[in-house]
PDB file of C-alpha atoms in Angstrom:
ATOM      1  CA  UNK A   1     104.236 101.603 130.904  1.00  0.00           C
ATOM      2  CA  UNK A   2     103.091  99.824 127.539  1.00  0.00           C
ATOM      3  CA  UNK A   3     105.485  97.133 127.675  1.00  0.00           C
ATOM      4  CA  UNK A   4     106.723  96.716 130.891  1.00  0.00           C
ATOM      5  CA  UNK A   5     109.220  97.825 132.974  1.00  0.00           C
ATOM      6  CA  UNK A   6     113.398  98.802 131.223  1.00  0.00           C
ATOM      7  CA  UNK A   7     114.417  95.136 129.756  1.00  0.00           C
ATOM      8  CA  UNK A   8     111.393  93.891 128.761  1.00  0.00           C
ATOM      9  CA  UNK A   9     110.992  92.020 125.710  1.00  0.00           C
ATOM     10  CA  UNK A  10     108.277  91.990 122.989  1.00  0.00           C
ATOM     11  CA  UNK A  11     104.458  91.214 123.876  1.00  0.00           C
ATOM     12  CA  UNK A  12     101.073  91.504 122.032  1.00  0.00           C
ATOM     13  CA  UNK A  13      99.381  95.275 122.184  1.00  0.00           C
ATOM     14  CA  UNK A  14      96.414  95.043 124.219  1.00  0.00           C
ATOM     15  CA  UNK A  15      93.474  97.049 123.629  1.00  0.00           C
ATOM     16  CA  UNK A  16      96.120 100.523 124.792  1.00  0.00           C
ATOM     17  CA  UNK A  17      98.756  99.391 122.524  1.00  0.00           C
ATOM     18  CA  UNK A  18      97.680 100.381 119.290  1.00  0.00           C
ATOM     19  CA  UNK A  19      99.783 102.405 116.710  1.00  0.00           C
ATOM     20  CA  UNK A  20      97.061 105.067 117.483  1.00  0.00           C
ATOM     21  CA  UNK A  21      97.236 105.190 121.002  1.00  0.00           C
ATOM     22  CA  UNK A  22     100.971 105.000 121.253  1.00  0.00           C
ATOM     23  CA  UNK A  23     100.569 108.014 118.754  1.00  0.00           C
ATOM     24  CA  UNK A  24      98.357 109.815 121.149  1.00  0.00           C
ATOM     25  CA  UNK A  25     101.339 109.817 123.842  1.00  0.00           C
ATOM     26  CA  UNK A  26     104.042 111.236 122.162  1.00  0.00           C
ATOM     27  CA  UNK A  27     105.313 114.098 123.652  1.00  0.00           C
ATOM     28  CA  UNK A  28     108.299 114.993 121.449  1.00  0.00           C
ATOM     29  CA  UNK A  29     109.203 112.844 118.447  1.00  0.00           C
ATOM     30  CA  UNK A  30     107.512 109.519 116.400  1.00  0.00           C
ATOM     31  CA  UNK A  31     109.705 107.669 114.376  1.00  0.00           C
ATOM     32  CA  UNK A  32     107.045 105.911 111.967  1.00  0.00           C
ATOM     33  CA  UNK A  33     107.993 103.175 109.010  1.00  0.00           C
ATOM     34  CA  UNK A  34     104.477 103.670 107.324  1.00  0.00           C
ATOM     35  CA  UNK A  35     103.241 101.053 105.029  1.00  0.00           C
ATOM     36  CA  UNK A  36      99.812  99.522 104.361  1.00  0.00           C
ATOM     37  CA  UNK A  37      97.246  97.976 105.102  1.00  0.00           C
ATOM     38  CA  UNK A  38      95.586 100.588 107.311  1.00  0.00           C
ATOM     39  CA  UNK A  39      92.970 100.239 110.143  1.00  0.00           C
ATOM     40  CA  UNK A  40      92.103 103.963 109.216  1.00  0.00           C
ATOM     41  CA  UNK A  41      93.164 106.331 106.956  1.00  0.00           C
ATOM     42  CA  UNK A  42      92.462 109.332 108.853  1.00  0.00           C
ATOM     43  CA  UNK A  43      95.923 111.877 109.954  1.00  0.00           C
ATOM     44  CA  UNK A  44      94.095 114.288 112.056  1.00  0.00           C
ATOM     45  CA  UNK A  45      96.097 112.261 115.300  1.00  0.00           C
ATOM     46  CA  UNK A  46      99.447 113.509 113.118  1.00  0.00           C
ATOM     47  CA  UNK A  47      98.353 116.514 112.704  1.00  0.00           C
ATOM     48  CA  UNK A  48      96.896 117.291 115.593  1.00  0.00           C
ATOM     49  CA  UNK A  49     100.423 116.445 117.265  1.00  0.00           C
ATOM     50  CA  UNK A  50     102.358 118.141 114.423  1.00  0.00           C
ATOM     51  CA  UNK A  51     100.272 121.354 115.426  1.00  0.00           C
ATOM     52  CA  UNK A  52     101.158 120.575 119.130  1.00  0.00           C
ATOM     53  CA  UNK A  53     104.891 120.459 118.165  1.00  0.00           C
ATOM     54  CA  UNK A  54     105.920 116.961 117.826  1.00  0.00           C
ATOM     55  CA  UNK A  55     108.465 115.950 115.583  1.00  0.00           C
ATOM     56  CA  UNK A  56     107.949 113.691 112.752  1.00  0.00           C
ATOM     57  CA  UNK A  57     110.642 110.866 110.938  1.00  0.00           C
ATOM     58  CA  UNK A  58     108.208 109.314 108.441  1.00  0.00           C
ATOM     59  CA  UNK A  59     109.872 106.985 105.727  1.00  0.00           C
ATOM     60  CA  UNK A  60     106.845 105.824 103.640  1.00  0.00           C
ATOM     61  CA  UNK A  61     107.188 102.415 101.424  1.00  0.00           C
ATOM     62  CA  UNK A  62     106.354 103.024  98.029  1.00  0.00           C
ATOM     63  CA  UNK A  63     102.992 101.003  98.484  1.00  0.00           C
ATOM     64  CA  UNK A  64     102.103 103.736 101.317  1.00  0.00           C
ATOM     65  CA  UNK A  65     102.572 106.186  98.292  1.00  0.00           C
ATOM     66  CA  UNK A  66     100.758 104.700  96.034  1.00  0.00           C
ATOM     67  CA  UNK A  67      97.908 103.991  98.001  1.00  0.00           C
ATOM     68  CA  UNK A  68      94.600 105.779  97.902  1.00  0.00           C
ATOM     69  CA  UNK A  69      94.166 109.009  98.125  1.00  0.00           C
ATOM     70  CA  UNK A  70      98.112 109.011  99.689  1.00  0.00           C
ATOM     71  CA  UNK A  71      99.557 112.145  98.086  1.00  0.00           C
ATOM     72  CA  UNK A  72      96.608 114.525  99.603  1.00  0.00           C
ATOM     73  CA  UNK A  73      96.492 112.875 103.401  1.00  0.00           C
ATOM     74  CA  UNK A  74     101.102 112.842 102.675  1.00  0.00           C
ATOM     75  CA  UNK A  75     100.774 116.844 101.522  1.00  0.00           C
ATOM     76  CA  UNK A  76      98.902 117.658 104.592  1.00  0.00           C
ATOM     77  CA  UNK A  77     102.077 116.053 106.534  1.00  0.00           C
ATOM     78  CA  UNK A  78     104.219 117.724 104.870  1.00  0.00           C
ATOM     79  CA  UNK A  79     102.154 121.273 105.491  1.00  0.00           C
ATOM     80  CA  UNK A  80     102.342 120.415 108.683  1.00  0.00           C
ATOM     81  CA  UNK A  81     105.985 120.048 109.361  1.00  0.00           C
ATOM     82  CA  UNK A  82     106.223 116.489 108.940  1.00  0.00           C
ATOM     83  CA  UNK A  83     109.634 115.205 107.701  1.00  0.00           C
ATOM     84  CA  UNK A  84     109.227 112.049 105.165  1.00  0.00           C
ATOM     85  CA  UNK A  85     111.074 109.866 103.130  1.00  0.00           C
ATOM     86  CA  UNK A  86     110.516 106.802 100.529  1.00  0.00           C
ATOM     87  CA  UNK A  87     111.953 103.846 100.107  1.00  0.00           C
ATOM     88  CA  UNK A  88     111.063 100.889  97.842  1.00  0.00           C
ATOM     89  CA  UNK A  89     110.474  98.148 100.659  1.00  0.00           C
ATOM     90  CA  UNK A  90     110.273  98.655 104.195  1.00  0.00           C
ATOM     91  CA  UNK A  91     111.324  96.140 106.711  1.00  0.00           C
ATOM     92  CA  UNK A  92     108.218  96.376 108.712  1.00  0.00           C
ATOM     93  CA  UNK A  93     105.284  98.528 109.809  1.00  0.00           C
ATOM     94  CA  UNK A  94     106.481 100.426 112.706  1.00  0.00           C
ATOM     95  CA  UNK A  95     106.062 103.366 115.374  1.00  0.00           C
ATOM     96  CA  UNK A  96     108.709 104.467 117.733  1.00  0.00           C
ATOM     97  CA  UNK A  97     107.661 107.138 120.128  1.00  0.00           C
ATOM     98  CA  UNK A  98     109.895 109.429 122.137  1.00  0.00           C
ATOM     99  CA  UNK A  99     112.381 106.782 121.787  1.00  0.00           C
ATOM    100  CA  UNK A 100     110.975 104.746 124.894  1.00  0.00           C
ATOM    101  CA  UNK A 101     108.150 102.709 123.207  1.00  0.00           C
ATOM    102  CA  UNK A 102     107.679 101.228 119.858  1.00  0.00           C
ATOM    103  CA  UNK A 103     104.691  99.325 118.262  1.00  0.00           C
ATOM    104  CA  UNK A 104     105.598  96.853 115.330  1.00  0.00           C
ATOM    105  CA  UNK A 105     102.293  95.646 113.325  1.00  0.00           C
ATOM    106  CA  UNK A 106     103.244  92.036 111.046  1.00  0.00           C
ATOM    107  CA  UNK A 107     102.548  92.142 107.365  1.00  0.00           C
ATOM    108  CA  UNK A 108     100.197  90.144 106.572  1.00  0.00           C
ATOM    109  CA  UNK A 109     100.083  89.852 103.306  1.00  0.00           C
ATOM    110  CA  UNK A 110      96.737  91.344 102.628  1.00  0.00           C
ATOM    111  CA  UNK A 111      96.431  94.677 101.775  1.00  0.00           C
ATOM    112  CA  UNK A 112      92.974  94.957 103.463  1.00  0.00           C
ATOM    113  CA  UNK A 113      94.095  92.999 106.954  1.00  0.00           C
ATOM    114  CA  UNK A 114      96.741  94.550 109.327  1.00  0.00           C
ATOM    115  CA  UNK A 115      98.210  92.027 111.201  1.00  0.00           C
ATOM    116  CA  UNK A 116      98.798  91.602 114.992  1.00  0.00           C
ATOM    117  CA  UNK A 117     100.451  94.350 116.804  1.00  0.00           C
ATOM    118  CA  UNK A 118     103.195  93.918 119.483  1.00  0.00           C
ATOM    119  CA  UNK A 119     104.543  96.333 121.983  1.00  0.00           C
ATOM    120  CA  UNK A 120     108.046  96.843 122.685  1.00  0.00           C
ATOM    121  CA  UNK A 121     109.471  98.916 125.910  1.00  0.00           C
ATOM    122  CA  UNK A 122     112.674 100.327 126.377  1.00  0.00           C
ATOM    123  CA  UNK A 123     115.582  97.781 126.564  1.00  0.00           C
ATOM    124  CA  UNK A 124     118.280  96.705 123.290  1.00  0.00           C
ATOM    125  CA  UNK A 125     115.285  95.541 121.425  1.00  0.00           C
ATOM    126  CA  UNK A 126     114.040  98.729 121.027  1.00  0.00           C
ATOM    127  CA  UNK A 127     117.803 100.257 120.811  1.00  0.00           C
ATOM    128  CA  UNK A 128     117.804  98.079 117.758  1.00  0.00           C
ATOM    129  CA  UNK A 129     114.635  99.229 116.471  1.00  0.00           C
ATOM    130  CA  UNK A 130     116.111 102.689 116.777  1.00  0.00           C
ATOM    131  CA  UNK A 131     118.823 102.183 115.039  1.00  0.00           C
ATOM    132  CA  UNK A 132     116.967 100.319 112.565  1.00  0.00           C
ATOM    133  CA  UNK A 133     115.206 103.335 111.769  1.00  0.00           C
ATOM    134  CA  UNK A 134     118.433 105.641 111.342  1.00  0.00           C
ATOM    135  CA  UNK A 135     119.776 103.372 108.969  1.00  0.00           C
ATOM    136  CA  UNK A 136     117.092 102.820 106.774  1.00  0.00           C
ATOM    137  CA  UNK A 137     115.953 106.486 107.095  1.00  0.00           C
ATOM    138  CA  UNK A 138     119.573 107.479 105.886  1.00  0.00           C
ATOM    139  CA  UNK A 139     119.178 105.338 103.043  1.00  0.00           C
ATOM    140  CA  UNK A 140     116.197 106.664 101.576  1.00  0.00           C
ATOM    141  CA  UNK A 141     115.129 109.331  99.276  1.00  0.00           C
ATOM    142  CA  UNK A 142     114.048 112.679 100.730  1.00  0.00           C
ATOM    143  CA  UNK A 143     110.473 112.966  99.618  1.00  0.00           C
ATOM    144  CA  UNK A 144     108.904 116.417  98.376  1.00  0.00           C
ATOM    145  CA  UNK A 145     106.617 115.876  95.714  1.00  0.00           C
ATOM    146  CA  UNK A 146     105.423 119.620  95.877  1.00  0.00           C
ATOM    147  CA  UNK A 147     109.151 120.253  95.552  1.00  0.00           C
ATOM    148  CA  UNK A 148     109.234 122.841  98.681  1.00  0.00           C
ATOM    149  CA  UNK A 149     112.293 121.617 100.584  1.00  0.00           C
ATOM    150  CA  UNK A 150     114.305 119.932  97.664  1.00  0.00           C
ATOM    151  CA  UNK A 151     117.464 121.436  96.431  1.00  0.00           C
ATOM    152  CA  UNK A 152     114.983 123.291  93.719  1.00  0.00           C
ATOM    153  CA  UNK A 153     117.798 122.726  91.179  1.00  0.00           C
ATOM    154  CA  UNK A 154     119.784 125.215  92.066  1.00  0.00           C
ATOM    155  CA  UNK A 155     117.605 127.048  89.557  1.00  0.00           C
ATOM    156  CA  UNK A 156     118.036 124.848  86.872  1.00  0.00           C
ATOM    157  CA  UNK A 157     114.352 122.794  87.440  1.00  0.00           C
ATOM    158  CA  UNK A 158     111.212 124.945  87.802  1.00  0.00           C
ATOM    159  CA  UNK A 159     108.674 123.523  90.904  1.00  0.00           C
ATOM    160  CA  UNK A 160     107.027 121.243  88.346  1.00  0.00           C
ATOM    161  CA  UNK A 161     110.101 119.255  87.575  1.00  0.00           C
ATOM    162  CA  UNK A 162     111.482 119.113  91.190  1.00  0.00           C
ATOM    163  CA  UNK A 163     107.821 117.210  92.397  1.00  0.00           C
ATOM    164  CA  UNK A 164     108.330 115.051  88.659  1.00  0.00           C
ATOM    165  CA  UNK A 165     111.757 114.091  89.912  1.00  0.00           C
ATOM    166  CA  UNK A 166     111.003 113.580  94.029  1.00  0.00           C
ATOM    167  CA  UNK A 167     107.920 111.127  92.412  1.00  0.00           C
ATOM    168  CA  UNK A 168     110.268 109.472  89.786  1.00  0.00           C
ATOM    169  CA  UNK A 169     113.197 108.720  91.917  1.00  0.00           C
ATOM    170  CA  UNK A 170     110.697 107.646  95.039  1.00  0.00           C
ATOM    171  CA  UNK A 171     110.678 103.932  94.143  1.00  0.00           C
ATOM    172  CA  UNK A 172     107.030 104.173  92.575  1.00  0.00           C
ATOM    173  CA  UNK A 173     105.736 102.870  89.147  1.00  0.00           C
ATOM    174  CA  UNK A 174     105.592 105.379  86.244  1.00  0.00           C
ATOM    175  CA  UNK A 175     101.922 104.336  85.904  1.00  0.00           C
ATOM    176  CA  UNK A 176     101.625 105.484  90.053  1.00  0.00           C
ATOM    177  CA  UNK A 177     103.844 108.338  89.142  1.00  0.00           C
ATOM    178  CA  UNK A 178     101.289 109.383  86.030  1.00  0.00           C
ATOM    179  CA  UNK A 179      98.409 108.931  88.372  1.00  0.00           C
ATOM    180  CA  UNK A 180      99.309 111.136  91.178  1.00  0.00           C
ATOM    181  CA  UNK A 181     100.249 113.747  88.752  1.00  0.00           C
ATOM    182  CA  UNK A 182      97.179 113.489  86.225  1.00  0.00           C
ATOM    183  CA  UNK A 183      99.356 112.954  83.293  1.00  0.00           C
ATOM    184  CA  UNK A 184      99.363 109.742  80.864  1.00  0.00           C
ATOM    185  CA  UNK A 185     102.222 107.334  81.334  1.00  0.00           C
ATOM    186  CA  UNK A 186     104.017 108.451  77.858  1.00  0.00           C
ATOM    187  CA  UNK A 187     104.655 111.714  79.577  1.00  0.00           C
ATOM    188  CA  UNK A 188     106.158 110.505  82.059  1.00  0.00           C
ATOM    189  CA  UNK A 189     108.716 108.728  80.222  1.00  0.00           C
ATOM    190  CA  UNK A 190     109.225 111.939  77.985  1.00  0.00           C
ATOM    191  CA  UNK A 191     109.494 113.600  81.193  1.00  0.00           C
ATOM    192  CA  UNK A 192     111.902 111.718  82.484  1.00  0.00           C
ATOM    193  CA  UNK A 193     113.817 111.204  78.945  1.00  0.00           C
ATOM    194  CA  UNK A 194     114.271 115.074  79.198  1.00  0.00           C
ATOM    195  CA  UNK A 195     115.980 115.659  82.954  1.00  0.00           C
ATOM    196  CA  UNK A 196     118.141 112.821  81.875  1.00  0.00           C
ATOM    197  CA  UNK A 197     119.536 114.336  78.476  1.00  0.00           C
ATOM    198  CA  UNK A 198     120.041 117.708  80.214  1.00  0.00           C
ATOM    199  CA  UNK A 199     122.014 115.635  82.634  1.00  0.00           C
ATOM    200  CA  UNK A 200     124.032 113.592  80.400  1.00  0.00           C
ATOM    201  CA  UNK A 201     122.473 110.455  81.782  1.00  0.00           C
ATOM    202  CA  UNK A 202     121.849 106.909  80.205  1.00  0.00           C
ATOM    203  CA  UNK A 203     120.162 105.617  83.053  1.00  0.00           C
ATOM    204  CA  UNK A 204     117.747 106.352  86.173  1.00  0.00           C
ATOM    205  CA  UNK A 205     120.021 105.480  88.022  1.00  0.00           C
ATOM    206  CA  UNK A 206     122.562 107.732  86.791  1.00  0.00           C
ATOM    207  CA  UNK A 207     120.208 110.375  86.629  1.00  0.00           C
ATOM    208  CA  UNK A 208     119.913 109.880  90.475  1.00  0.00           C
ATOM    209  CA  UNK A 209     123.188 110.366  91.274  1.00  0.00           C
ATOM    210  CA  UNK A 210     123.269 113.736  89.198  1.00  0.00           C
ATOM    211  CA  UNK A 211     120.440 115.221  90.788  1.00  0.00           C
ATOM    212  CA  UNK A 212     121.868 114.173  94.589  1.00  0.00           C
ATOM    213  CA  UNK A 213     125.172 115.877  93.522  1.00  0.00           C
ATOM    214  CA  UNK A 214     124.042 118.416  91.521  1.00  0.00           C
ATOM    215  CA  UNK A 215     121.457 120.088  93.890  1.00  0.00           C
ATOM    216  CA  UNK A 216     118.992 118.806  91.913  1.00  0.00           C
ATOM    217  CA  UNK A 217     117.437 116.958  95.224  1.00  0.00           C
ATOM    218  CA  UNK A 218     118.706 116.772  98.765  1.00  0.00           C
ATOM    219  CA  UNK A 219     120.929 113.468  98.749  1.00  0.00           C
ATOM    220  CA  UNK A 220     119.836 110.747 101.155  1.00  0.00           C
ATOM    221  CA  UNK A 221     121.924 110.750 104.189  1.00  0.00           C
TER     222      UNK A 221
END
């Protein structure tokens, strides 16, 4: 058992309590909070285990998104049957695996050092943890940015425009949204000027709340 026995409380990941060898045991589901900094950027655990039929939660933090090279490594997820999410800020880095073990990793504050890891075994701190994860994966925006499992605007946005609008209401920049799409930042205000006049909205966050009820995106939650 990684962290001991039912009850047992939070303790430092030893050399077989990595994120990647916690990975490496799931059987049916990971619930992953994914945020940077990154020991490795490789995904071919994920998507080995994706192939092998294991379920994926992933909600990313927009500084997972906007890291390098994010979008190809997050399409590949997403090919793969991986089931993601953004948010602006997560609360930690964290992997829960088939619900019975979970590894948290501390931010350190730089982007280039993970911090510590600790293991957590089944028992109400990872029942919080859980739960943690519902709420905050409820709570976020459903992330497509190849627009492939999006509302698709009921017909009303072409596939262009549904990846523009997953990007733009993701939490990133405009300057990360312009990079990952290879545009300059001026179009993607103009962009984003134009879905809100055809929605009659004065603000972002209005625009938001049209698309989520309009079909526009799947609404968080």
């Amino acid at each position: 058992m990684l962290a001991g026995p039912p009850g047992a409380v939070a303790q430092p990941a030893g050399p077989t309590g990595s994120p990647l060898d916690v990975q490496i045991r799931a059987r049916h589901e990971v619930l992953y909070f994914d945020a940077p900094p990154y020991l490795s950027v490789d995904n071919s655990t994920q998507l080995g285990q994706l192939a092998e039929g294991v379920a994926y939660r992933t909600v990313y933090g927009s500084e997972a998104v906007e890291y390098p090279g994010a979008m190809t490594r997050i399409d590949q997820c997403l090919e793969a049957g991986e089931q993601a999410r953004v948010t602006a800020r997560l609360p930690m880095k964290m992997m829960i695996v088939d619900r019975e073990q979970a590894v948290l990793c501390a931010f350190t504050g730089d982007p280039l050092r993970p911090g510590e890891a600790v293991a957590v075994g089944r028992g109400p701190l990872l029942d919080g943890l859980i739960e943690l994860f519902e709420r905050v994966w409820a709570e976020s925006v459903p992330f497509d940015p190849k627009g492939r499992f999006g509302g698709g605007g009921r017909g009303e946005l072409n596939d262009e425009e549904v990846r523009f609008l997953a990007l733009l209401l993701s939490g990133l920049t405009d300057d990360a949204v312009a990079r990952h799409l290879g545009v300059a930042r001026r179009t993607v205000l103009r962009r984003a000027r134009s879905l809100m006049d055809r929605a009659g909205a004065h603000s972002r966050m209005q625009l938001g709340w049209y698309a989520a009820h309009h079909g526009w995106i799947e609404a968080p939650g």
